[in-house]
Amino acid sequence: LSVAKHWSVGNWHPNGKFFILSDVAWGSGNAGFVLNGKGKLVSVGFNTEGDHKIVSQQKVGMSPEGFDLSPDGKYAIVVNMRRTYLPKNIWFIPGRTKSSLSLLKINEETGELILLGKEYGFKGALPEDAVFDLESNSIAVAIYQEQDELFPKKGWIEF
């Protein structure tokens, strides 16, 4: 089953009926990760007859490398690197100065993904992942480094 242009990571929905994955949507060639558009979250449905299919796709931000599903299975939080991995001297390429989060609601019966609101932008380059707390009330994001830091020395967790 072909599911994405360039997928990064996947997680099983808590009910076991759906496998959800992120597509960074990078193209081929040397500039594939520079001239990319928005990525997406993809929900693949599984059943006992082996009829596996894409049940939902939803565009999120650029370069959605990591995501987490809430413990109750109702939401997904997507970490969009955007283009924060590009060097400072490519200042004219949009999407280079901020990372973002996208929040989606998940229909637990059908696997449909529904985008809630707009992207939430934040400072920091190369956010790697996000996690929900056990009650699905808070989110923590792992950020690799400061923007344009020449020799990265520290990252941080933002709540």
Short mmCIF file of C-alpha atoms in Angstrom, two decimals:
data_model
loop_
_atom_site.label_atom_id
_atom_site.label_comp_id
_atom_site.label_asym_id
_atom_site.label_seq_id
_atom_site.Cartn_x
_atom_site.Cartn_y
_atom_site.Cartn_z
CA LEU A 1 0.00 0.00 0.00
CA SER A 2 1.57 3.29 -1.08
CA VAL A 3 0.86 5.75 1.71
CA ALA A 4 3.12 8.79 1.42
CA LYS A 5 5.68 10.71 -0.58
CA HIS A 6 8.36 10.50 2.16
CA TRP A 7 7.03 9.25 5.48
CA SER A 8 8.84 9.78 8.75
CA VAL A 9 7.17 8.00 11.68
CA GLY A 10 4.01 6.06 12.45
CA ASN A 11 1.92 5.09 15.48
CA TRP A 12 -0.94 2.70 16.06
CA HIS A 13 -4.17 4.28 17.27
CA PRO A 14 -4.99 2.98 20.79
CA ASN A 15 -7.99 0.99 19.43
CA GLY A 16 -5.70 -0.89 16.99
CA LYS A 17 -7.89 -0.20 13.94
CA PHE A 18 -5.71 2.51 12.40
CA PHE A 19 -2.02 3.14 11.73
CA ILE A 20 -1.31 6.86 11.52
CA LEU A 21 1.86 8.23 9.93
CA SER A 22 3.43 11.54 9.01
CA ASP A 23 4.46 12.44 5.47
CA VAL A 24 7.15 15.18 5.35
CA ALA A 25 6.31 15.57 1.62
CA TRP A 26 9.91 16.06 0.58
CA GLY A 27 10.48 15.72 -3.13
CA SER A 28 13.27 13.86 -4.84
CA GLY A 29 16.68 15.29 -5.68
CA ASN A 30 18.98 17.64 -3.81
CA ALA A 31 16.35 20.37 -3.36
CA GLY A 32 13.52 18.04 -2.33
CA PHE A 33 13.64 19.16 1.30
CA VAL A 34 14.10 22.86 0.42
CA LEU A 35 11.21 23.42 -2.00
CA ASN A 36 8.71 21.16 -0.26
CA GLY A 37 5.10 22.10 0.43
CA LYS A 38 2.96 21.18 3.41
CA GLY A 39 3.18 17.65 4.72
CA LYS A 40 0.29 15.57 5.98
CA LEU A 41 -0.90 13.06 8.50
CA VAL A 42 -2.28 9.85 6.97
CA SER A 43 -4.63 7.35 8.62
CA VAL A 44 -4.57 3.78 7.30
CA GLY A 45 -7.42 1.46 8.22
CA PHE A 46 -6.95 -2.25 8.90
CA ASN A 47 -9.49 -5.05 9.18
CA THR A 48 -9.48 -8.81 9.64
CA GLU A 49 -10.11 -9.44 5.92
CA GLY A 50 -6.78 -7.82 5.00
CA ASP A 51 -8.48 -4.91 3.21
CA HIS A 52 -6.05 -2.17 4.22
CA LYS A 53 -6.65 1.31 2.84
CA ILE A 54 -6.05 5.00 3.44
CA VAL A 55 -9.14 6.25 5.28
CA SER A 56 -8.09 9.87 5.81
CA GLN A 57 -5.36 12.39 4.96
CA GLN A 58 -5.00 15.88 6.38
CA LYS A 59 -2.47 18.56 5.43
CA VAL A 60 -0.52 19.99 8.36
CA GLY A 61 2.62 22.21 8.35
CA MET A 62 5.83 21.80 6.38
CA SER A 63 8.10 18.85 7.26
CA PRO A 64 5.98 17.10 9.93
CA GLU A 65 8.67 14.82 11.28
CA GLY A 66 7.15 13.67 14.57
CA PHE A 67 3.74 13.37 16.22
CA ASP A 68 1.95 11.80 19.13
CA LEU A 69 -1.52 10.43 19.72
CA SER A 70 -3.30 11.38 22.92
CA PRO A 71 -3.70 8.48 25.38
CA ASP A 72 -7.49 8.67 24.99
CA GLY A 73 -7.11 8.36 21.18
CA LYS A 74 -9.06 11.55 20.43
CA TYR A 75 -6.23 13.83 19.24
CA ALA A 76 -2.93 13.94 17.37
CA ILE A 77 -0.29 16.64 17.87
CA VAL A 78 2.10 17.07 14.92
CA VAL A 79 5.54 18.68 15.15
CA ASN A 80 6.35 20.60 11.96
CA MET A 81 10.05 21.37 11.50
CA ARG A 82 9.02 23.66 8.65
CA ARG A 83 12.39 24.62 7.12
CA THR A 84 14.28 25.36 10.34
CA TYR A 85 17.00 22.94 9.21
CA LEU A 86 18.14 25.37 6.50
CA PRO A 87 21.26 27.50 7.14
CA LYS A 88 21.13 31.20 7.97
CA ASN A 89 22.47 32.25 4.56
CA ILE A 90 19.27 30.97 2.89
CA TRP A 91 17.20 33.67 4.64
CA PHE A 92 14.98 34.25 1.59
CA ILE A 93 13.37 30.78 1.73
CA PRO A 94 10.06 31.02 3.69
CA GLY A 95 9.40 28.80 6.69
CA ARG A 96 12.98 28.91 7.98
CA THR A 97 12.62 30.95 11.18
CA LYS A 98 9.89 29.15 13.16
CA SER A 99 8.73 25.63 13.86
CA SER A 100 5.07 24.83 14.44
CA LEU A 101 2.51 22.43 15.91
CA SER A 102 -0.71 21.21 14.29
CA LEU A 103 -3.55 19.74 16.34
CA LEU A 104 -5.97 17.23 14.84
CA LYS A 105 -9.06 15.46 16.13
CA ILE A 106 -9.38 11.75 15.35
CA ASN A 107 -12.71 10.04 14.74
CA GLU A 108 -12.14 6.81 16.67
CA GLU A 109 -14.66 4.84 14.59
CA THR A 110 -13.65 5.86 11.06
CA GLY A 111 -10.04 7.07 11.50
CA GLU A 112 -10.94 10.44 9.94
CA LEU A 113 -8.44 13.22 10.76
CA ILE A 114 -9.83 16.74 11.30
CA LEU A 115 -7.48 19.73 11.55
CA LEU A 116 -8.32 22.01 14.49
CA GLY A 117 -7.38 25.66 14.08
CA LYS A 118 -4.18 27.01 12.58
CA GLU A 119 -0.55 26.06 13.12
CA TYR A 120 0.96 27.25 16.39
CA GLY A 121 4.40 28.75 15.68
CA PHE A 122 7.28 28.69 18.16
CA LYS A 123 11.01 29.44 18.25
CA GLY A 124 13.62 26.74 18.00
CA ALA A 125 15.08 24.65 15.22
CA LEU A 126 14.52 21.00 14.45
CA PRO A 127 11.76 20.07 16.90
CA GLU A 128 11.99 16.29 16.96
CA ASP A 129 8.85 15.10 18.70
CA ALA A 130 5.94 15.94 20.97
CA VAL A 131 4.09 13.94 23.62
CA PHE A 132 0.79 14.31 25.46
CA ASP A 133 0.59 13.93 29.24
CA LEU A 134 -1.40 10.98 30.61
CA GLU A 135 -4.62 13.02 30.87
CA SER A 136 -4.32 14.45 27.31
CA ASN A 137 -4.29 18.00 28.74
CA SER A 138 -0.71 19.13 28.11
CA ILE A 139 1.92 18.74 25.41
CA ALA A 140 5.72 18.68 25.67
CA VAL A 141 7.90 19.36 22.60
CA ALA A 142 11.57 18.38 22.25
CA ILE A 143 13.54 21.11 20.47
CA TYR A 144 17.03 20.33 19.21
CA GLN A 145 18.66 23.78 19.19
CA GLU A 146 18.35 27.56 18.94
CA GLN A 147 17.74 28.91 15.45
CA ASP A 148 20.98 29.56 13.51
CA GLU A 149 23.22 28.24 16.29
CA LEU A 150 26.53 27.43 14.61
CA PHE A 151 27.68 24.78 17.09
CA PRO A 152 24.60 23.48 18.90
CA LYS A 153 25.23 22.94 22.61
CA LYS A 154 21.79 22.51 24.10
CA GLY A 155 18.24 21.70 23.28
CA TRP A 156 15.20 21.94 25.52
CA ILE A 157 11.72 20.71 26.26
CA GLU A 158 8.91 23.21 25.88
CA PHE A 159 5.47 22.71 27.43
#
